[in-house]
Tab-separated table of N, CA and C in Angstrom:
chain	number	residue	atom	x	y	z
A	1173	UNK	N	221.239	101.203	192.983
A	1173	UNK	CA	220.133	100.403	193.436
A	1173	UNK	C	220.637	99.413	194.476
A	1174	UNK	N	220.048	99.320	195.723
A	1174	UNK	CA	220.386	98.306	196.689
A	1174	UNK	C	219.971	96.957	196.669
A	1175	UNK	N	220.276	95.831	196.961
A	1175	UNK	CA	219.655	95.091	197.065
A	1175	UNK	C	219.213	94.299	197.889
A	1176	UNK	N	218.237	93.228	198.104
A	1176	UNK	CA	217.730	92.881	199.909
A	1176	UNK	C	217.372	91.462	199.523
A	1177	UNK	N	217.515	91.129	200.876
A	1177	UNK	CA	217.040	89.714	200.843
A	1177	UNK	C	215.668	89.659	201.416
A	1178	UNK	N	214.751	89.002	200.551
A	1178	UNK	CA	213.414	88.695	201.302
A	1178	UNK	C	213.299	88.077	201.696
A	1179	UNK	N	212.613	87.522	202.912
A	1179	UNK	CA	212.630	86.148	203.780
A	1179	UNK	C	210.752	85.990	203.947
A	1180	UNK	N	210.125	85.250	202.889
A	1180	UNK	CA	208.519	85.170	203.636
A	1180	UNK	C	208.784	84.242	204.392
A	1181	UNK	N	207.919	84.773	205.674
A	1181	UNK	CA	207.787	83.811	206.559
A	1181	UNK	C	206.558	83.933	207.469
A	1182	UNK	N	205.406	83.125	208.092
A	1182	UNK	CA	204.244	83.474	208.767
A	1182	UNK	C	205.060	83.873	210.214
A	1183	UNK	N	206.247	84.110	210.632
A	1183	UNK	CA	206.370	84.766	211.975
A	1183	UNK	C	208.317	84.979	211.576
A	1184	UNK	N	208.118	86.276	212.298
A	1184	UNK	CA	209.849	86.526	212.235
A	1184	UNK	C	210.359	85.343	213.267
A	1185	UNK	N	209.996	85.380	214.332
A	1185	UNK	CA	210.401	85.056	215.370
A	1185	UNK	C	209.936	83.597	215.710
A	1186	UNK	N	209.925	82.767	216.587
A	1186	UNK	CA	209.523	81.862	217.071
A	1186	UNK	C	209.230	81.639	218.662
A	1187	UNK	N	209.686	82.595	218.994
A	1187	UNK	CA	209.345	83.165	220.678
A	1187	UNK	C	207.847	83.520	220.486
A	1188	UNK	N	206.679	83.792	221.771
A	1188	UNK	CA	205.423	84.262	221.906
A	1188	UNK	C	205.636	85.619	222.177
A	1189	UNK	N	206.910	85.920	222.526
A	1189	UNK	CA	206.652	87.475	223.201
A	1189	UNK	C	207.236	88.130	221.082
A	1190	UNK	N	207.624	87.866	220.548
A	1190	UNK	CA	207.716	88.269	219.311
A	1190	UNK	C	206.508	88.293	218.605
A	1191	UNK	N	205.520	87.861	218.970
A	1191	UNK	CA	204.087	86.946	218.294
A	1191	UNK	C	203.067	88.388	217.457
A	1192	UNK	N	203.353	89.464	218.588
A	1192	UNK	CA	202.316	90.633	218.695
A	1192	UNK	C	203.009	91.467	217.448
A	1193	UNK	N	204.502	90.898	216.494
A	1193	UNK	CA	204.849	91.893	215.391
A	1193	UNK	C	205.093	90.960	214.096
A	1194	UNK	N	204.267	90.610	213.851
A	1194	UNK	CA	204.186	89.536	212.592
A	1194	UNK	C	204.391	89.857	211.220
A	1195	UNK	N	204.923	89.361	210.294
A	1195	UNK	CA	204.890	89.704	209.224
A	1195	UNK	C	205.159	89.004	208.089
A	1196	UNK	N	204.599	89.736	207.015
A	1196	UNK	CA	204.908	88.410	206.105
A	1196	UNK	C	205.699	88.174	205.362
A	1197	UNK	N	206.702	89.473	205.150
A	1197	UNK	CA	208.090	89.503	204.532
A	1197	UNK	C	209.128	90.569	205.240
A	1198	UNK	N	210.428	90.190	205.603
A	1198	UNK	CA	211.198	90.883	206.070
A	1198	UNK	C	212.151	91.289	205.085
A	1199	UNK	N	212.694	92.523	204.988
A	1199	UNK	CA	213.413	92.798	204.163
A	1199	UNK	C	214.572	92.954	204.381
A	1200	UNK	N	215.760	92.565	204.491
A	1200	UNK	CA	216.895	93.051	204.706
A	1200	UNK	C	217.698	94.036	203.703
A	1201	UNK	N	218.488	95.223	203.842
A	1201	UNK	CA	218.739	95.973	202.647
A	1201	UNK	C	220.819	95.750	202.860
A	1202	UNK	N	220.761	95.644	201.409
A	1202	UNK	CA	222.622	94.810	201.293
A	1202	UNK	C	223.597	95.775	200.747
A	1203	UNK	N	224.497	95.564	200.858
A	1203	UNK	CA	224.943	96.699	199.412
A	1203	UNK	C	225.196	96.417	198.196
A	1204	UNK	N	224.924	97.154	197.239
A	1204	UNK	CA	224.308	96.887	195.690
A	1204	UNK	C	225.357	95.654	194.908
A	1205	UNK	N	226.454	95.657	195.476
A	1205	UNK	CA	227.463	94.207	194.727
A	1205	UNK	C	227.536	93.189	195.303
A	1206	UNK	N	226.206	92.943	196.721
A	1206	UNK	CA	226.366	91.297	197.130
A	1206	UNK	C	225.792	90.596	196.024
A	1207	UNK	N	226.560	89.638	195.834
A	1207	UNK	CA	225.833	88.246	195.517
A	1207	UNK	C	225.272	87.192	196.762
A	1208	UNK	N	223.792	87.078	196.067
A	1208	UNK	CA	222.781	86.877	196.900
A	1208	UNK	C	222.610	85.422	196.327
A	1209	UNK	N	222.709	84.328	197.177
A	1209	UNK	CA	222.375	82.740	196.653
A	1209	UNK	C	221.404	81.976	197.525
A	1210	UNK	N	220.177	81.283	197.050
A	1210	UNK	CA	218.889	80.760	197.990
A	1210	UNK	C	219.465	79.562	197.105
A	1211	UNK	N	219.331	78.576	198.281
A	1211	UNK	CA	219.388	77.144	198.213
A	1211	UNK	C	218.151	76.638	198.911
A	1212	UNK	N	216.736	75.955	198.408
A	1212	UNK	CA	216.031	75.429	198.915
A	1212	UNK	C	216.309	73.366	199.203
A	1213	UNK	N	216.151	73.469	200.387
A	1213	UNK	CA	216.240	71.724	200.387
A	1213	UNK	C	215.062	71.517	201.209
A	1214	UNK	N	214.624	70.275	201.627
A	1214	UNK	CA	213.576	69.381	202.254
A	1214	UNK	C	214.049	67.835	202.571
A	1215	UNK	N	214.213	68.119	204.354
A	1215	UNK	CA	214.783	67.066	205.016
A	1215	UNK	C	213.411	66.080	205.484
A	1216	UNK	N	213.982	65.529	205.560
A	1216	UNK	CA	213.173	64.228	206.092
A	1216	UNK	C	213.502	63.955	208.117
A	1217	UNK	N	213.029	64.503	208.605
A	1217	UNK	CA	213.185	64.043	210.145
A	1217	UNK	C	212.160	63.454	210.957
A	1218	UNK	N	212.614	61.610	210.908
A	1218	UNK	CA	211.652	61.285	211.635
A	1218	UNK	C	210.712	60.881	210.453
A	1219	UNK	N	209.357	61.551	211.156
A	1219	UNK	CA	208.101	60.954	210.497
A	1219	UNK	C	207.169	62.044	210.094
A	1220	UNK	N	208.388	63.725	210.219
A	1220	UNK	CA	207.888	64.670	209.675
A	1220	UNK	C	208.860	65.507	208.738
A	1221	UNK	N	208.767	66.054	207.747
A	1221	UNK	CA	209.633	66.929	206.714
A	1221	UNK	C	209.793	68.036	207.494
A	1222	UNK	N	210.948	69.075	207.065
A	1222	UNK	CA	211.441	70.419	207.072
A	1222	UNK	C	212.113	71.004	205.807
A	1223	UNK	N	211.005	72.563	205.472
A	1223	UNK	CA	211.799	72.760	204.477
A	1223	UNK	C	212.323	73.209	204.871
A	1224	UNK	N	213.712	73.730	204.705
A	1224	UNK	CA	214.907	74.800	204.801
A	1224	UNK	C	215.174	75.466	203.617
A	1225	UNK	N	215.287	77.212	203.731
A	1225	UNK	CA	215.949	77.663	202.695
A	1225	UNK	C	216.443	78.420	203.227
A	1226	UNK	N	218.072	77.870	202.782
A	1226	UNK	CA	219.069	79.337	202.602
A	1226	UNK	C	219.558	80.529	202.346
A	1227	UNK	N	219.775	81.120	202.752
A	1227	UNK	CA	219.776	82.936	202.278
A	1227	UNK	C	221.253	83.030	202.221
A	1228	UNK	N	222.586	82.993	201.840
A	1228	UNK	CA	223.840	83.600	201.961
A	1228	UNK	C	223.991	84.322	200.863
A	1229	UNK	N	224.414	86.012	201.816
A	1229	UNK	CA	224.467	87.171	200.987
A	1229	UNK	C	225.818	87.854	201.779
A	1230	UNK	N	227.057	87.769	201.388
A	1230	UNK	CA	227.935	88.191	201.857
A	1230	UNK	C	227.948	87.954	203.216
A	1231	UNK	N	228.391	88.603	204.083
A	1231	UNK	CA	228.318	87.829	205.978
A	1231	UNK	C	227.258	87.477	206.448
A	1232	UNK	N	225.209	87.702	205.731
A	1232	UNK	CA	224.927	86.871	206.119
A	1232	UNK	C	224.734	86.143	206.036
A	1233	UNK	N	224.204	84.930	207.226
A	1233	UNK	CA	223.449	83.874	206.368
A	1233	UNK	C	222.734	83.298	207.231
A	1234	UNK	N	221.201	83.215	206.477
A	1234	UNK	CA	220.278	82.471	207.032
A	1234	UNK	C	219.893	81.320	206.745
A	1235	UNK	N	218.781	80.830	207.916
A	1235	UNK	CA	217.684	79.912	206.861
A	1235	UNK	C	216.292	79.769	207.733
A	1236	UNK	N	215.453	79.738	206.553
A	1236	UNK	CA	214.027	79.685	207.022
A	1236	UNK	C	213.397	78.323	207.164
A	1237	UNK	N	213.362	77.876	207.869
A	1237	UNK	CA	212.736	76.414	208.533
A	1237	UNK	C	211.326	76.340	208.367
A	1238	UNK	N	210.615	75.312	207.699
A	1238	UNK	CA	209.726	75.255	207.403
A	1238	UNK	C	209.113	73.903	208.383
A	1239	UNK	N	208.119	74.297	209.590
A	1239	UNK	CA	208.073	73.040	210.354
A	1239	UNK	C	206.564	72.884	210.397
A	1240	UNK	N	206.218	71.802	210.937
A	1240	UNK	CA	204.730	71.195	210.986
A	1240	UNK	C	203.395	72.161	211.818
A	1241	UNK	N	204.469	73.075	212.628
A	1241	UNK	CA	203.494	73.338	213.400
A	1241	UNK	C	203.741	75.191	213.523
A	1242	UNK	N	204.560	75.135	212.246
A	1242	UNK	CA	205.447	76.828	212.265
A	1242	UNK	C	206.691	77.262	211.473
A	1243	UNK	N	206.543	78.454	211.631
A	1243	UNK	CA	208.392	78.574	210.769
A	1243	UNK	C	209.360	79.454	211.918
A	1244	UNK	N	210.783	78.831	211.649
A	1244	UNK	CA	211.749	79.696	212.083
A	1244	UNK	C	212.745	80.268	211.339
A	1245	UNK	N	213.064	81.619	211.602
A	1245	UNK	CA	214.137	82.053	211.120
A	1245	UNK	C	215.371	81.861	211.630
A	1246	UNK	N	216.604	81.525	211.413
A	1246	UNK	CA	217.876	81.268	212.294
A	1246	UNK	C	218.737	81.932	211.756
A	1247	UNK	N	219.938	82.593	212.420
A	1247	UNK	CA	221.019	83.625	211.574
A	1247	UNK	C	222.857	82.371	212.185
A	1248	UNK	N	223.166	82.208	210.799
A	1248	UNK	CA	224.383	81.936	211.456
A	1248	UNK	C	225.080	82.001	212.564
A	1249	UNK	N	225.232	81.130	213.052
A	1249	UNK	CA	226.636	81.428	214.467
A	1249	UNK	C	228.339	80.637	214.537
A	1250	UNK	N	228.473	80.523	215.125
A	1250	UNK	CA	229.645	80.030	214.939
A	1250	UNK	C	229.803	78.872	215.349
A	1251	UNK	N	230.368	77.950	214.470
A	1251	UNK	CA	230.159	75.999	214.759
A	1251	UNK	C	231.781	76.033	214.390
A	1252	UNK	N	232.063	74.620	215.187
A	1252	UNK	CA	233.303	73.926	214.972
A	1252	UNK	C	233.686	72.927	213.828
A	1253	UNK	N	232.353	72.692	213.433
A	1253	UNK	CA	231.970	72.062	212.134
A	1253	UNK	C	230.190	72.019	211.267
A	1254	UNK	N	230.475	71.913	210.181
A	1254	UNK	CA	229.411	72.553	209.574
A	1254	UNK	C	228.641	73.980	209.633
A	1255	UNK	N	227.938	73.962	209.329
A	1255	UNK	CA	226.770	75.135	209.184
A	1255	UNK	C	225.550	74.716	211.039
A	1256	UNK	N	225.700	76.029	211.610
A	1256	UNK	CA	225.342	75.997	212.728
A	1256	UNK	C	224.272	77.413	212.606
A	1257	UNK	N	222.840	77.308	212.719
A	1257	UNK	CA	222.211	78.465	212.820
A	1257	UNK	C	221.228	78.404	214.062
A	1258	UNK	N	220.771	79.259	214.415
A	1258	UNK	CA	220.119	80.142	215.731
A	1258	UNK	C	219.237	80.671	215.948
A	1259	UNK	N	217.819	80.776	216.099
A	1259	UNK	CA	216.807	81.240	215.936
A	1259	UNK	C	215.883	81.273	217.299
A	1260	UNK	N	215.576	82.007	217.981
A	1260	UNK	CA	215.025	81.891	219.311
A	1260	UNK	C	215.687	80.680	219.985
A	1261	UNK	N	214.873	79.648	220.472
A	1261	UNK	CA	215.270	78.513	221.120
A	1261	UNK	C	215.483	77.346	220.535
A	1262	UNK	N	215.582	77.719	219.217
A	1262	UNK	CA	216.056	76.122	217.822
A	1262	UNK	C	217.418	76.822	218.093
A	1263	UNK	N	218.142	75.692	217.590
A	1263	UNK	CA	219.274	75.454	216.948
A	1263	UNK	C	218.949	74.218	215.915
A	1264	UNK	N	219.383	74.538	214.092
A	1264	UNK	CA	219.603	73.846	213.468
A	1264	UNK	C	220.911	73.715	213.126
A	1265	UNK	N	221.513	72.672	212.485
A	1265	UNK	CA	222.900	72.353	212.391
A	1265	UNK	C	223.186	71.092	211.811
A	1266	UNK	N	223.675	71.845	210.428
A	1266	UNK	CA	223.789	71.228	208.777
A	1266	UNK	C	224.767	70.399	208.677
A	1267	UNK	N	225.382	69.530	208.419
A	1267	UNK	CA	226.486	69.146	207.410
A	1267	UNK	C	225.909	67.862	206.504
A	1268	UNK	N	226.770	68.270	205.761
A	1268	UNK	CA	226.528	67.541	204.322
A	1268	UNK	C	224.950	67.548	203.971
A	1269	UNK	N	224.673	66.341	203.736
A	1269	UNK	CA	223.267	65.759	203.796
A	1269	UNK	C	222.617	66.020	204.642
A	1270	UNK	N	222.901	65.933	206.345
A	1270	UNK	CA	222.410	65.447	207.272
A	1270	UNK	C	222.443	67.021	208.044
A	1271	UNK	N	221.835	66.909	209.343
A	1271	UNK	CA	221.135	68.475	209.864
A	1271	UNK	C	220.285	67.780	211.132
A	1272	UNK	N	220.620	68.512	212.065
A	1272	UNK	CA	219.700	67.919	213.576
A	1272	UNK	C	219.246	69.538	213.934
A	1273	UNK	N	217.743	69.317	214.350
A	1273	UNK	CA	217.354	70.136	214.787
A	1273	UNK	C	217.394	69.796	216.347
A	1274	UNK	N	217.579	71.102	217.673
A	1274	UNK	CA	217.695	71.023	218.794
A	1274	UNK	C	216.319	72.317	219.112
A	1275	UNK	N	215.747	71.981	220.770
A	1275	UNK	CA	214.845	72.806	220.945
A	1275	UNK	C	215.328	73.036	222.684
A	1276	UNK	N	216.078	74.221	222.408
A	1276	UNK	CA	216.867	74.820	223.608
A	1276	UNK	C	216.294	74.297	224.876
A	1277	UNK	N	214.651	74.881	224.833
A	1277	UNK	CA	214.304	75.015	225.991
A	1277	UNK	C	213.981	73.602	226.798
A	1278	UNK	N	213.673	72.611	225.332
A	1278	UNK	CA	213.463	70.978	226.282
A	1278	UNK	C	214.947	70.333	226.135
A	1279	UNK	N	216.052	70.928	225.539
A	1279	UNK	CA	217.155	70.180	225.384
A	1279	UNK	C	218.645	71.452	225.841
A	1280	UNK	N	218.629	71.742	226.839
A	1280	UNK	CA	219.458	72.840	227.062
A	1280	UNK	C	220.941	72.541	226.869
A	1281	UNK	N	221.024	70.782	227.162
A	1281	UNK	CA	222.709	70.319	226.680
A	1281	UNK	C	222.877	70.256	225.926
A	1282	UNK	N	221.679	69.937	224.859
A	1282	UNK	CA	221.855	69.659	223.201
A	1282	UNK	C	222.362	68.213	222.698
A	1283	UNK	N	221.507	67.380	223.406
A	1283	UNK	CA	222.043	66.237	223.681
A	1283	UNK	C	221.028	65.028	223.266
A	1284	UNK	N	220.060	65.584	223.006
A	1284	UNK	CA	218.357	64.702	221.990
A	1284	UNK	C	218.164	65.609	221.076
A	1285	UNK	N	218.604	65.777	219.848
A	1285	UNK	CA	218.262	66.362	218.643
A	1285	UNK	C	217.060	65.788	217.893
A	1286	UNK	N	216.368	66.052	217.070
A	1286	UNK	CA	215.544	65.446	216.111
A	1286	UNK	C	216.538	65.610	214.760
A	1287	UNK	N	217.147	64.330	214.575
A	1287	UNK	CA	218.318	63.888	213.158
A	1287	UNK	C	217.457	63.967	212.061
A	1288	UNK	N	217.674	64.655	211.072
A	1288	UNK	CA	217.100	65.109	209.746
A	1288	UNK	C	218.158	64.758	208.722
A	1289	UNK	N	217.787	64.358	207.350
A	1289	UNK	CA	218.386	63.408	206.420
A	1289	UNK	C	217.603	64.274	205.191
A	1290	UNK	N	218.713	65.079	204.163
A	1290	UNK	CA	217.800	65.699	202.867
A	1290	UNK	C	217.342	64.215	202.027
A	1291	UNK	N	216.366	64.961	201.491
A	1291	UNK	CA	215.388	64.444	200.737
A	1291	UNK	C	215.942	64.332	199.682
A	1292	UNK	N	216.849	63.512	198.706
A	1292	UNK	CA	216.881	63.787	197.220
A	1292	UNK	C	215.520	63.676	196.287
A	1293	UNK	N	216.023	64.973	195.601
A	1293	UNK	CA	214.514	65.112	194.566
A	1293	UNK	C	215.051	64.199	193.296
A	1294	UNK	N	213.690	63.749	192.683
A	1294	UNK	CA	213.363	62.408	192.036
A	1294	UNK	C	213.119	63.092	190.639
Protein backbone atom coordinates (compact mmCIF):
# COMPACT_ATOMS: atom_id res chain seq x y z
CA UNK A 1 0.00 0.00 0.00
CA UNK A 2 1.44 3.48 -0.91
CA UNK A 3 1.13 6.30 0.82
CA UNK A 4 0.39 10.20 -0.12
CA UNK A 5 0.29 13.31 1.18
CA UNK A 6 -2.91 15.33 0.86
CA UNK A 7 -2.66 18.95 0.61
CA UNK A 8 -6.51 20.69 0.61
CA UNK A 9 -6.17 23.69 -0.74
CA UNK A 10 -8.79 26.25 -2.76
CA UNK A 11 -5.87 26.69 -5.55
CA UNK A 12 -2.64 24.61 -6.27
CA UNK A 13 -1.01 27.47 -7.45
CA UNK A 14 -1.04 31.12 -6.72
CA UNK A 15 -0.17 32.42 -10.23
CA UNK A 16 -3.58 33.42 -12.57
CA UNK A 17 -2.27 31.49 -15.42
CA UNK A 18 -2.56 28.23 -12.94
CA UNK A 19 -6.20 29.57 -11.99
CA UNK A 20 -8.05 27.55 -15.07
CA UNK A 21 -6.80 23.91 -13.04
CA UNK A 22 -8.12 24.12 -9.58
CA UNK A 23 -8.54 21.74 -7.12
CA UNK A 24 -9.40 20.78 -4.00
CA UNK A 25 -6.98 18.14 -3.00
CA UNK A 26 -3.67 17.23 -4.46
CA UNK A 27 -2.34 14.04 -3.94
CA UNK A 28 1.10 13.25 -3.86
CA UNK A 29 1.96 9.32 -3.97
CA UNK A 30 5.29 8.30 -1.50
CA UNK A 31 6.74 5.12 -0.97
CA UNK A 32 4.95 2.87 1.48
CA UNK A 33 7.84 3.42 4.55
CA UNK A 34 7.80 7.35 4.54
CA UNK A 35 7.03 8.76 7.64
CA UNK A 36 4.70 11.45 6.98
CA UNK A 37 4.57 14.48 9.84
CA UNK A 38 1.86 17.71 9.55
CA UNK A 39 2.70 20.39 11.88
CA UNK A 40 -0.11 23.00 11.89
CA UNK A 41 0.85 26.60 13.33
CA UNK A 42 -0.89 30.20 13.05
CA UNK A 43 1.32 33.29 12.82
CA UNK A 44 0.37 36.49 13.63
CA UNK A 45 1.68 39.11 10.82
CA UNK A 46 0.92 42.48 11.30
CA UNK A 47 -2.77 42.99 11.68
CA UNK A 48 -3.53 39.78 9.76
CA UNK A 49 -3.00 35.82 10.73
CA UNK A 50 -1.46 32.96 8.48
CA UNK A 51 -2.14 29.54 8.87
CA UNK A 52 0.74 27.38 7.85
CA UNK A 53 0.82 23.69 7.66
CA UNK A 54 3.61 21.55 7.19
CA UNK A 55 3.88 18.49 5.16
CA UNK A 56 7.57 16.70 5.70
CA UNK A 57 7.56 13.29 4.14
CA UNK A 58 11.03 12.13 3.48
CA UNK A 59 12.73 14.82 0.81
CA UNK A 60 9.64 16.54 0.72
CA UNK A 61 8.57 19.31 2.26
CA UNK A 62 5.90 21.61 2.12
CA UNK A 63 3.60 24.11 3.47
CA UNK A 64 0.21 25.36 2.83
CA UNK A 65 -0.26 29.06 3.67
CA UNK A 66 -3.37 30.04 4.71
CA UNK A 67 -3.82 33.94 3.74
CA UNK A 68 -6.63 36.60 3.89
CA UNK A 69 -7.21 36.82 0.49
CA UNK A 70 -6.00 33.01 -0.65
CA UNK A 71 -3.84 30.00 -0.18
CA UNK A 72 -0.34 29.07 -1.26
CA UNK A 73 1.42 26.09 -1.69
CA UNK A 74 5.39 26.38 -1.32
CA UNK A 75 7.94 23.35 -1.79
CA UNK A 76 11.22 23.62 0.04
CA UNK A 77 14.34 25.24 -1.38
CA UNK A 78 17.45 25.76 -0.24
CA UNK A 79 18.21 28.50 2.67
CA UNK A 80 21.41 29.32 4.48
CA UNK A 81 19.41 29.32 7.52
CA UNK A 82 16.14 28.07 8.57
CA UNK A 83 13.31 26.63 6.65
CA UNK A 84 13.01 28.55 3.25
CA UNK A 85 9.88 27.62 0.96
CA UNK A 86 8.69 28.72 -2.65
CA UNK A 87 5.54 28.93 -4.14
CA UNK A 88 4.87 31.00 -7.34
CA UNK A 89 5.95 34.55 -6.36
CA UNK A 90 5.84 34.09 -2.24
CA UNK A 91 8.66 33.18 -0.56
CA UNK A 92 8.00 32.15 3.08
CA UNK A 93 10.89 31.70 5.47
CA UNK A 94 10.68 30.08 8.99
CA UNK A 95 12.97 30.06 11.87
CA UNK A 96 12.16 29.35 15.17
CA UNK A 97 9.05 31.22 16.14
CA UNK A 98 9.37 33.82 13.67
CA UNK A 99 8.74 33.51 9.55
CA UNK A 100 8.60 36.59 6.97
CA UNK A 101 6.59 36.32 4.18
CA UNK A 102 8.11 38.02 0.76
CA UNK A 103 5.95 38.79 -2.51
CA UNK A 104 8.54 38.38 -5.40
CA UNK A 105 6.86 40.39 -7.73
CA UNK A 106 6.48 43.79 -5.41
CA UNK A 107 9.75 42.84 -3.55
CA UNK A 108 12.24 41.28 -6.11
CA UNK A 109 15.40 42.04 -3.55
CA UNK A 110 13.55 40.62 -0.75
CA UNK A 111 14.15 43.40 1.21
CA UNK A 112 10.26 44.50 2.77
CA UNK A 113 8.98 41.24 4.07
CA UNK A 114 5.68 41.10 6.01
CA UNK A 115 7.49 39.69 9.70
CA UNK A 116 5.16 37.02 11.13
CA UNK A 117 5.46 35.89 14.90
CA UNK A 118 3.60 32.17 15.84
CA UNK A 119 0.75 32.45 17.77
CA UNK A 120 1.10 30.37 21.02
CA UNK A 121 -2.09 28.40 21.62
CA UNK A 122 -3.76 29.16 25.04
Amino acid sequence: MKKSIAVTCLAILSSPVASAALADDLMIPLPKDTMIEKVETVYQCAADTVEAVYFNAGDISLVRLGLKDGVIVAANVISGSGARYQGGVHVWWSKGDEADLYDLMADPEMKKPVHCVEKKKS
